[in-house]
Coordinates of N, CA, C and O and ligand atoms in Angstrom, one line a residue:
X1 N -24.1 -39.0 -8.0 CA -24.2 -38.0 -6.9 C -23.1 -36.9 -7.1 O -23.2 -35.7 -6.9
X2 N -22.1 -37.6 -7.5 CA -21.0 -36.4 -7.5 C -20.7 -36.3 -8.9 O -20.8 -37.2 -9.7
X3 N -20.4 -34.9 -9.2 CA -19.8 -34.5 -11.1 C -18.5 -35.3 -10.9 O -17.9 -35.8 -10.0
X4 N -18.2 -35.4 -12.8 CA -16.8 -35.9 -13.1 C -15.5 -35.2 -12.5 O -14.4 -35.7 -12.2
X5 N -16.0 -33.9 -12.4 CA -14.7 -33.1 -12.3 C -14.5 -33.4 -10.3 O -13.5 -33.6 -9.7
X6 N -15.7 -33.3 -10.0 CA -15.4 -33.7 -8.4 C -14.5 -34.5 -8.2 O -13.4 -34.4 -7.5
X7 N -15.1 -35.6 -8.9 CA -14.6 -37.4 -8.7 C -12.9 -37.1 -9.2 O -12.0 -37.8 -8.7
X8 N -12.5 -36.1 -10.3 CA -11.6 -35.9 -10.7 C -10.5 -35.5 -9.5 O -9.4 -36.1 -9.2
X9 N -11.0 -34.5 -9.2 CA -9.8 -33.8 -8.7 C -10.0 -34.3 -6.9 O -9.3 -33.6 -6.1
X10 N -10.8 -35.5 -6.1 CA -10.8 -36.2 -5.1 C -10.1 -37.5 -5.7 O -10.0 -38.5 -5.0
X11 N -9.7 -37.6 -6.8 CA -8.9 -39.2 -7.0 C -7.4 -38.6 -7.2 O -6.5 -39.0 -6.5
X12 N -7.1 -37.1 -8.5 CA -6.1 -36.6 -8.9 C -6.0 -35.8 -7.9 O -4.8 -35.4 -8.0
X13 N -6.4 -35.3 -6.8 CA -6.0 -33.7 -6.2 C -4.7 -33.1 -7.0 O -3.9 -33.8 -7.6
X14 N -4.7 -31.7 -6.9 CA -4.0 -30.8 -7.6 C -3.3 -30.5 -6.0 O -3.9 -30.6 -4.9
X15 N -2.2 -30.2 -6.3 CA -1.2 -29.3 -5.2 C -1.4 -29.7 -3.3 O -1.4 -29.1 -2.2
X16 N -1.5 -30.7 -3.7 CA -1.5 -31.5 -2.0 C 0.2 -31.2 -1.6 O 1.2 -31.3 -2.4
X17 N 0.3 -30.8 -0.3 CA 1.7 -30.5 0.3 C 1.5 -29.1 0.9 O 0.6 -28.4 1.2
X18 N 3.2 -29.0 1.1 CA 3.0 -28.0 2.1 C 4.0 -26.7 1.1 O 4.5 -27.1 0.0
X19 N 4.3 -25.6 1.4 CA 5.6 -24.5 0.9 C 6.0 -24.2 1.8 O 5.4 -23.4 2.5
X20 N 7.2 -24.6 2.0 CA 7.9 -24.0 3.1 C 8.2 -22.3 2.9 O 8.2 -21.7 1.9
X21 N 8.4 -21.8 4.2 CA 8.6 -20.1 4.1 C 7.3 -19.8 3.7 O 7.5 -18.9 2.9
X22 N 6.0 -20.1 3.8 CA 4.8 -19.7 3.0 C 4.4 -18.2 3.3 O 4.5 -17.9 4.5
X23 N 4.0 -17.3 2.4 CA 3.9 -15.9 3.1 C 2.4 -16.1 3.7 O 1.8 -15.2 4.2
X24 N 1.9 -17.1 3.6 CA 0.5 -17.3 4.5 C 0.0 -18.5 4.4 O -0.2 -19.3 3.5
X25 N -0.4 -18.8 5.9 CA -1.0 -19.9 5.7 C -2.1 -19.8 6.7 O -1.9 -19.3 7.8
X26 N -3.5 -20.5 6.2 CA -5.1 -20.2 7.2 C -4.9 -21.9 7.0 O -4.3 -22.7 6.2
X27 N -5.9 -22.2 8.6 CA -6.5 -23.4 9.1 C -7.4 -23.3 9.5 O -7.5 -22.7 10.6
X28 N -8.4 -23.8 8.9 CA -9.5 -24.0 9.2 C -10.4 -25.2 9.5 O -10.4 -26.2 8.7
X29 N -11.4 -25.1 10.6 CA -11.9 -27.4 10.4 C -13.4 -26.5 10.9 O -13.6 -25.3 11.1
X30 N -14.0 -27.6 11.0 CA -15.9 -27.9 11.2 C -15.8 -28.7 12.3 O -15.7 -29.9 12.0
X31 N -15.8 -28.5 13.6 CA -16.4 -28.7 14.4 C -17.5 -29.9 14.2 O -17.3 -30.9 14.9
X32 N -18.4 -29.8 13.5 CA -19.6 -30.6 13.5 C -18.9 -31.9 12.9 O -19.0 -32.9 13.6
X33 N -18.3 -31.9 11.8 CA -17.9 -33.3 10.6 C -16.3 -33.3 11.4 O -15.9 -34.5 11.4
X34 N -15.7 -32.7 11.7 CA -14.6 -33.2 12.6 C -13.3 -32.6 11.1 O -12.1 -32.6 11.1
X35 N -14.1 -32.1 10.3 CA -12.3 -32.1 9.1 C -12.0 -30.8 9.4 O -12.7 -29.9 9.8
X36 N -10.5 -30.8 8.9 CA -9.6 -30.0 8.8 C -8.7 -29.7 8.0 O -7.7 -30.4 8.0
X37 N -9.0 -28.4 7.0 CA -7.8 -28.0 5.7 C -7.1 -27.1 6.3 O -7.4 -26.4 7.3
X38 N -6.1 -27.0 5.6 CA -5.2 -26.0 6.0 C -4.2 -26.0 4.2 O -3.6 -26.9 3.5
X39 N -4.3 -24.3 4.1 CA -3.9 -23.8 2.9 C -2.6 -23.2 3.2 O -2.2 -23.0 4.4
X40 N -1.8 -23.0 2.3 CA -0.2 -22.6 2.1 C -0.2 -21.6 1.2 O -1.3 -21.8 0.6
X41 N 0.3 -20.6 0.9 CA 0.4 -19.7 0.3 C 1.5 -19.0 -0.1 O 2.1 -18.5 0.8
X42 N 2.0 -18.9 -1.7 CA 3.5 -18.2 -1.7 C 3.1 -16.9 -2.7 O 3.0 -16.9 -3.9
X43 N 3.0 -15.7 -2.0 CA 2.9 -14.6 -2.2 C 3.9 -13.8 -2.9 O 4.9 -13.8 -2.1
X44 N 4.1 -12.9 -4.5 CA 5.4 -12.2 -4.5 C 5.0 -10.9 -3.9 O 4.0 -10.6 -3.3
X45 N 6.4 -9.9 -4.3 CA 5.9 -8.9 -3.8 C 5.1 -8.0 -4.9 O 4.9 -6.8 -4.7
X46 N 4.8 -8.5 -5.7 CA 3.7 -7.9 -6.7 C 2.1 -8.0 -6.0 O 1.1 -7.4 -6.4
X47 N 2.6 -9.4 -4.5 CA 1.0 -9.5 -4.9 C 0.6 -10.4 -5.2 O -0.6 -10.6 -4.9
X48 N 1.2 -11.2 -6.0 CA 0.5 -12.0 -7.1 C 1.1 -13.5 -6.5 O 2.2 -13.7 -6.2
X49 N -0.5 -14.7 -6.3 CA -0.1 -15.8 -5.9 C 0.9 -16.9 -6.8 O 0.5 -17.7 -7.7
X50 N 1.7 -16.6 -6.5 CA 3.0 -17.8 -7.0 C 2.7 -19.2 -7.4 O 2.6 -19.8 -8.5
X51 N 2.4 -19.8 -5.9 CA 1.9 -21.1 -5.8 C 0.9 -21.1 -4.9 O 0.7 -20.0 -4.5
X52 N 0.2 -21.9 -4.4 CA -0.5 -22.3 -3.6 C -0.8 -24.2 -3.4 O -1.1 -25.0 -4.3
X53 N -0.7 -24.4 -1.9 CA -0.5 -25.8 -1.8 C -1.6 -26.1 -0.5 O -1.6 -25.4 0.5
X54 N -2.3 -27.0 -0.7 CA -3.2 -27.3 0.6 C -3.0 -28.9 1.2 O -2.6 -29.8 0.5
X55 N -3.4 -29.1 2.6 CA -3.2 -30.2 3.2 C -4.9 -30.7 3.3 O -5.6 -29.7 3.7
X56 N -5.6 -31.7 3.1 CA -6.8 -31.5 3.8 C -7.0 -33.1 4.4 O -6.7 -34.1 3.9
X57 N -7.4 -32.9 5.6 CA -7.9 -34.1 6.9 C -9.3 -34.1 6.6 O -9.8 -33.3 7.4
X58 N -10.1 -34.7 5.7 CA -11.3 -34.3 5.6 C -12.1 -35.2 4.3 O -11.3 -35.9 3.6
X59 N -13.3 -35.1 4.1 CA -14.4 -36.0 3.5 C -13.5 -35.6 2.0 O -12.7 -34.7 1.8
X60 N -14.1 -37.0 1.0 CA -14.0 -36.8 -0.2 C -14.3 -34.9 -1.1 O -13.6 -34.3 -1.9
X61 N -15.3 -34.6 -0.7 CA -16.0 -33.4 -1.3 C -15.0 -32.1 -0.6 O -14.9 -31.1 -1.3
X62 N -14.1 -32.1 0.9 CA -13.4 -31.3 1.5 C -12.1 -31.4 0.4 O -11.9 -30.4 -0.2
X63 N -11.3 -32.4 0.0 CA -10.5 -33.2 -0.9 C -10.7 -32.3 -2.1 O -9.8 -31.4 -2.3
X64 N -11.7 -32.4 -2.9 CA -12.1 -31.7 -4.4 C -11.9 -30.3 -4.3 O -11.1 -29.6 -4.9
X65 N -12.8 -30.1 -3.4 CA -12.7 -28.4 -3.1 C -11.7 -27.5 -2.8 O -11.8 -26.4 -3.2
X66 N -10.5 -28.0 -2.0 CA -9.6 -27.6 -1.8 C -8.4 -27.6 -3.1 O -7.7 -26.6 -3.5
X67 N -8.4 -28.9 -3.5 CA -8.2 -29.0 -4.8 C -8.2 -28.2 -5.7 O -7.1 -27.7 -6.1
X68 N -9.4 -27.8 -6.1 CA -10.0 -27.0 -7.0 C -9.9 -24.8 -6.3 O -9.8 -23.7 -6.8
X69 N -9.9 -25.4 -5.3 CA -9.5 -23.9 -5.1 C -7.8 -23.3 -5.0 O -7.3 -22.2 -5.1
X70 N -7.4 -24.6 -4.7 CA -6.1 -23.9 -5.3 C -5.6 -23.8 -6.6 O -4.6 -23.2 -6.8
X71 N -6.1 -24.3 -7.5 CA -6.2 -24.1 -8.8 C -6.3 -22.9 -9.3 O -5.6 -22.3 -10.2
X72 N -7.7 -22.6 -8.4 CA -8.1 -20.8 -9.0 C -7.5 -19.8 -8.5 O -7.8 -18.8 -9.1
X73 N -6.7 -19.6 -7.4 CA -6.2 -19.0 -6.9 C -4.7 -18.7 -7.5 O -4.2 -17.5 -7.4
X74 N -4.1 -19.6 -8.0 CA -3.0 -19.7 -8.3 C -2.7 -18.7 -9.5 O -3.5 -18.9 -10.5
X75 N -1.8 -17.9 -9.6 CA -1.3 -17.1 -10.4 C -2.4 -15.3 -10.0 O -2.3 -14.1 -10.4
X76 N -3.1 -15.8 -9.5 CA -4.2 -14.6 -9.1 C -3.3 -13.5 -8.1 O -2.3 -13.8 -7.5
X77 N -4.0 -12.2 -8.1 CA -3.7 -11.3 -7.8 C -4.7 -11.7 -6.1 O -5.4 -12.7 -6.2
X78 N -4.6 -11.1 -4.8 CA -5.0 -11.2 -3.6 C -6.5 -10.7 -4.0 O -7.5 -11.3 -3.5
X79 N -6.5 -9.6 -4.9 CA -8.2 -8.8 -4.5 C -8.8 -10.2 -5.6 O -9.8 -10.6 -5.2
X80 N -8.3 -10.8 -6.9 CA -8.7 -11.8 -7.3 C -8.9 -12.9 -6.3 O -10.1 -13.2 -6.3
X81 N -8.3 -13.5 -5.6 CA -8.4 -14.3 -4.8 C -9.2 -14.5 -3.9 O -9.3 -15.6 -3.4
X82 N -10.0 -13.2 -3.4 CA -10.8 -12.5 -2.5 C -12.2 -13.2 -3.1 O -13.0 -13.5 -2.3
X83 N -12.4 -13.3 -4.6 CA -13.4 -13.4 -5.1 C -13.9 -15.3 -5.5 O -15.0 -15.8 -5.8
X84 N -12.7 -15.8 -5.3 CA -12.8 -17.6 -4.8 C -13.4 -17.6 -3.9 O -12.8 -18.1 -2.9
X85 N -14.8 -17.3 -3.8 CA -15.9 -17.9 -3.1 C -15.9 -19.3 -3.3 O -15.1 -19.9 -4.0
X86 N -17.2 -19.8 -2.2 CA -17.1 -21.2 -2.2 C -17.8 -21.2 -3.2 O -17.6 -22.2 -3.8
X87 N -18.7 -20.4 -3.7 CA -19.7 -20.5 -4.7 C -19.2 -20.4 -6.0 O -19.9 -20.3 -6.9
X88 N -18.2 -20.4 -6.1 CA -17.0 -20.1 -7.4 C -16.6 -21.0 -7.4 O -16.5 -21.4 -8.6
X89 N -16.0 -22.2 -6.3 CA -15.2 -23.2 -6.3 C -16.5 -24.3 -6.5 O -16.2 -25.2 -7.2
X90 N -17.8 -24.2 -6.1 CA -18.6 -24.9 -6.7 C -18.9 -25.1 -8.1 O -18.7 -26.2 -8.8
X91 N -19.2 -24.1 -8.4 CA -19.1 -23.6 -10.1 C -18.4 -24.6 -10.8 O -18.8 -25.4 -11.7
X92 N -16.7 -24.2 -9.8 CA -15.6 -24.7 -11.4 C -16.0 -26.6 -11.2 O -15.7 -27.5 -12.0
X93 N -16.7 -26.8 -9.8 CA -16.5 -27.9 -10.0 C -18.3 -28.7 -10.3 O -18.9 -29.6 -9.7
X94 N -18.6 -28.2 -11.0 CA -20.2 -28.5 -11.8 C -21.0 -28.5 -10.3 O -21.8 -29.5 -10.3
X95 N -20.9 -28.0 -9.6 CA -21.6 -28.3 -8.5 C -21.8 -29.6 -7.0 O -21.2 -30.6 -7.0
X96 N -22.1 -29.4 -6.6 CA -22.0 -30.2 -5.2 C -23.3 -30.9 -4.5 O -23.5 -30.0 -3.6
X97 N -23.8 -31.4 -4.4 CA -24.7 -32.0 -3.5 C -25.1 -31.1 -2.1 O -24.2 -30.5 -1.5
X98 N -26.4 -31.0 -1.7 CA -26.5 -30.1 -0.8 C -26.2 -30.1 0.4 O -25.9 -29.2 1.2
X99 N -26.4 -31.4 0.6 CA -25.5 -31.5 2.0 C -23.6 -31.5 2.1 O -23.0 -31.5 3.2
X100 N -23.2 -31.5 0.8 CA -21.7 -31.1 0.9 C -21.5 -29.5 0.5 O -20.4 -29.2 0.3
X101 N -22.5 -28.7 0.5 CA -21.7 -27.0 0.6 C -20.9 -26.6 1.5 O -20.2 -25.6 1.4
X102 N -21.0 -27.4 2.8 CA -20.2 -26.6 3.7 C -18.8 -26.9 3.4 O -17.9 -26.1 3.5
X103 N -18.7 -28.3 2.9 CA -17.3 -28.4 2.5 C -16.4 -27.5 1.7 O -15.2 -27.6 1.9
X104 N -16.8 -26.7 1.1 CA -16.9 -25.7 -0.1 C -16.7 -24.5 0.6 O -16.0 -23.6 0.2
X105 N -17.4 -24.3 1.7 CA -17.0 -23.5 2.3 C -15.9 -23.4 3.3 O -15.5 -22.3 3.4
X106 N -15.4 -24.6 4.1 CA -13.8 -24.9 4.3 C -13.0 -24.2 3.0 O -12.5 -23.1 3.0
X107 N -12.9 -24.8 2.3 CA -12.1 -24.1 1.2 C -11.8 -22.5 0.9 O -10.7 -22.0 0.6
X108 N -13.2 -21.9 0.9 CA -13.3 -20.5 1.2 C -12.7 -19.9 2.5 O -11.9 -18.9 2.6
X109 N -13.0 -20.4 3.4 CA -12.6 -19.8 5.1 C -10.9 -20.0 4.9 O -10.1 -19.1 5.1
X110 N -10.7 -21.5 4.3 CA -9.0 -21.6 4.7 C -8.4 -20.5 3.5 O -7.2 -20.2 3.8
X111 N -8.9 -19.9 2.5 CA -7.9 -19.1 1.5 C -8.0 -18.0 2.2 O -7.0 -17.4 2.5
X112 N -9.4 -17.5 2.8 CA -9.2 -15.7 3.5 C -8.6 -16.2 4.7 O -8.0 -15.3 5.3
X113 N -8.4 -17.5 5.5 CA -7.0 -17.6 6.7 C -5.7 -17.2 6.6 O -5.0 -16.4 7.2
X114 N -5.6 -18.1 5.5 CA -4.0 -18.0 5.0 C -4.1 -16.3 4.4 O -3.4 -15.4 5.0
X115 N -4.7 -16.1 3.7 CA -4.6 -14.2 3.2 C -5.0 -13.4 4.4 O -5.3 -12.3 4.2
X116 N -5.0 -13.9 5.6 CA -5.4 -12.7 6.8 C -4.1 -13.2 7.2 O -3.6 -12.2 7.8
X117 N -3.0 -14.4 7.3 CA -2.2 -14.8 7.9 C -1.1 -13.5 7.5 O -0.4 -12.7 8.2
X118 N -1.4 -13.7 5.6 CA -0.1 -12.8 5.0 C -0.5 -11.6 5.3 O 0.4 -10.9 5.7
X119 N -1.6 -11.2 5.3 CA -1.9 -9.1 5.7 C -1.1 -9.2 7.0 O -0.1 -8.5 7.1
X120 N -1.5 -10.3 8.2 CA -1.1 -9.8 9.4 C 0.8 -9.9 9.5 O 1.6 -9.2 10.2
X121 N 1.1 -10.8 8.5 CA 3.1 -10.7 8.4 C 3.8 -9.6 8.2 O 4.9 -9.3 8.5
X122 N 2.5 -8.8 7.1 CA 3.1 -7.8 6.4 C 2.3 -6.2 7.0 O 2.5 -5.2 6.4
X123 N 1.7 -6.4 7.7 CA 1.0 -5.2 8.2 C 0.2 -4.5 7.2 O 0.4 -3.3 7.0
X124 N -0.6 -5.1 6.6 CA -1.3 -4.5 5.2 C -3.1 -4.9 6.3 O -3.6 -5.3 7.3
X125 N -3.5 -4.4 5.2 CA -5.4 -5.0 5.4 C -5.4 -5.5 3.9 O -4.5 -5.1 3.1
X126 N -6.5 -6.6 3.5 CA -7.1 -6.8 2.3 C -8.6 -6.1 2.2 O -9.3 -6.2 3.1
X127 N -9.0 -5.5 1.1 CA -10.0 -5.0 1.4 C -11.0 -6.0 1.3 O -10.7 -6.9 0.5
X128 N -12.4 -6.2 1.9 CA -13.3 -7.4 2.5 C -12.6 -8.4 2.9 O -12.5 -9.3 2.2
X129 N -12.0 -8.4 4.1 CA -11.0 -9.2 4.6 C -11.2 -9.6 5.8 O -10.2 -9.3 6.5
X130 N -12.3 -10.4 6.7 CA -12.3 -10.3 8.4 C -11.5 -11.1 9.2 O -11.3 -12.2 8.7
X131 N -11.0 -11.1 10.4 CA -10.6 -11.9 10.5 C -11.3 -13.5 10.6 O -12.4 -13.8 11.0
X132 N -10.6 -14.1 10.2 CA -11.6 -15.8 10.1 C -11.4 -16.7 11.0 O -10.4 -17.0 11.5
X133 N -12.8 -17.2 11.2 CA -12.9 -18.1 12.4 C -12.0 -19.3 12.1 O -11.7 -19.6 11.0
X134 N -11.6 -19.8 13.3 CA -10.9 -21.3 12.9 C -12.1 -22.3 12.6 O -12.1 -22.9 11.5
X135 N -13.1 -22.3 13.5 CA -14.1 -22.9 13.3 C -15.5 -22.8 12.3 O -16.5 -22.2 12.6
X136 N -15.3 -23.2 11.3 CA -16.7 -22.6 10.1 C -18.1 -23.0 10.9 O -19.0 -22.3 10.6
X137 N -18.2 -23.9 11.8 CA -19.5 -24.1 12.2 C -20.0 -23.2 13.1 O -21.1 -23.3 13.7
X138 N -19.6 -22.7 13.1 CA -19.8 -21.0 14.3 C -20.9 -20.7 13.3 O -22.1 -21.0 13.6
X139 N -20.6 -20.3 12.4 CA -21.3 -19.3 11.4 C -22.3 -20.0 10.4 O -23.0 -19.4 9.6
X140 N -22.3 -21.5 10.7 CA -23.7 -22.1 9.7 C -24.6 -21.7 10.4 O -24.7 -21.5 11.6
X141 N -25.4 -21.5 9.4 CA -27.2 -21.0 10.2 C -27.7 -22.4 9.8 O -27.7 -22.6 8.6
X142 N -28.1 -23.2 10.5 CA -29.1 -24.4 10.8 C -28.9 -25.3 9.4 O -29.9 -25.9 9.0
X143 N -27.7 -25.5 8.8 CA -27.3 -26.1 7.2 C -28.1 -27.5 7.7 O -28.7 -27.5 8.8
X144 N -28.1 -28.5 7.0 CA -28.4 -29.5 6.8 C -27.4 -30.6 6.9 O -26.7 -30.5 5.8
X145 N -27.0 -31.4 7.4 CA -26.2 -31.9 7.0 C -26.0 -33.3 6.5 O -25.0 -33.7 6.0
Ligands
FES1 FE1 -17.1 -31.9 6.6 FE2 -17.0 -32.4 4.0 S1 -18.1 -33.5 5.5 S2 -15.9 -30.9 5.1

């Protein structure tokens, strides 16, 4: 059911914890499935993501994704980071089962949290940047779950 790389990075997770002083951090959970990630962010002033560290309260596939999305984000520029769709974090990780996309989409909501956290510290905008719901289940249209 699940790829290697899933099973990988839900047994290894990459960058579990917190950064203190973080120049951003988004939280985000699902209402429906009850989890909750929450992303860390250490921004320079180039811009450019430093580290990135995530917490996640949430299913195996919430675990991978978060994982894997801080992976890609890391060393990335903000308008790069912008482009860590969930559909990108699916990708790196061979794909997902269809009733776990939304998971994948936690991961997406919590990186544009934390990057609306840092625009709003520093009085900037990101361009395609809204603000983001805490709750992702607002915005499923009738998913399956
Ligand atoms: Fe809700 Fe995976 S079951 S995030």
């Amino acid at each position: 059911m699940y790829s290697d790389k899933v099973m990988d990075h839900f047994e290894n997770p990459r960058n579990v914890g917190e950064i203190e002083n973080a120049s951003g951090i988004g939280t985000v959970g699902n209402a429906k499935c009850g989890d909750i990630m929450r992303i860390y962010l250490d921004i320079d002033e180039e811009g450019i993501i430093q580290d990135c560290k995530f917490k996640t309260f949430g299913c195996g596939a919430a675990v991978a994704t978060s994982s894997m999305a801080t992976e890609l984000v890391k060393g990335k520029s903000i308008e790069e980071a912008m482009k860590v769709t969930n559909q990108a974090v699916m990708e790196a990780l061979d794909g997902l089962p269809p009733v776990k996309v939304h998971c994948s989409l936690l991961a997406e909501e919590a990186i544009h949290a934390a990057l609306w956290d840092y625009a709003q510290k520093n009085g900037i905008q990101i361009e395609g940047l809204a603000q983001p719901k805490s709750d992702i289940h607002e915005e499923e249209s009738g998913e399956e779950y």
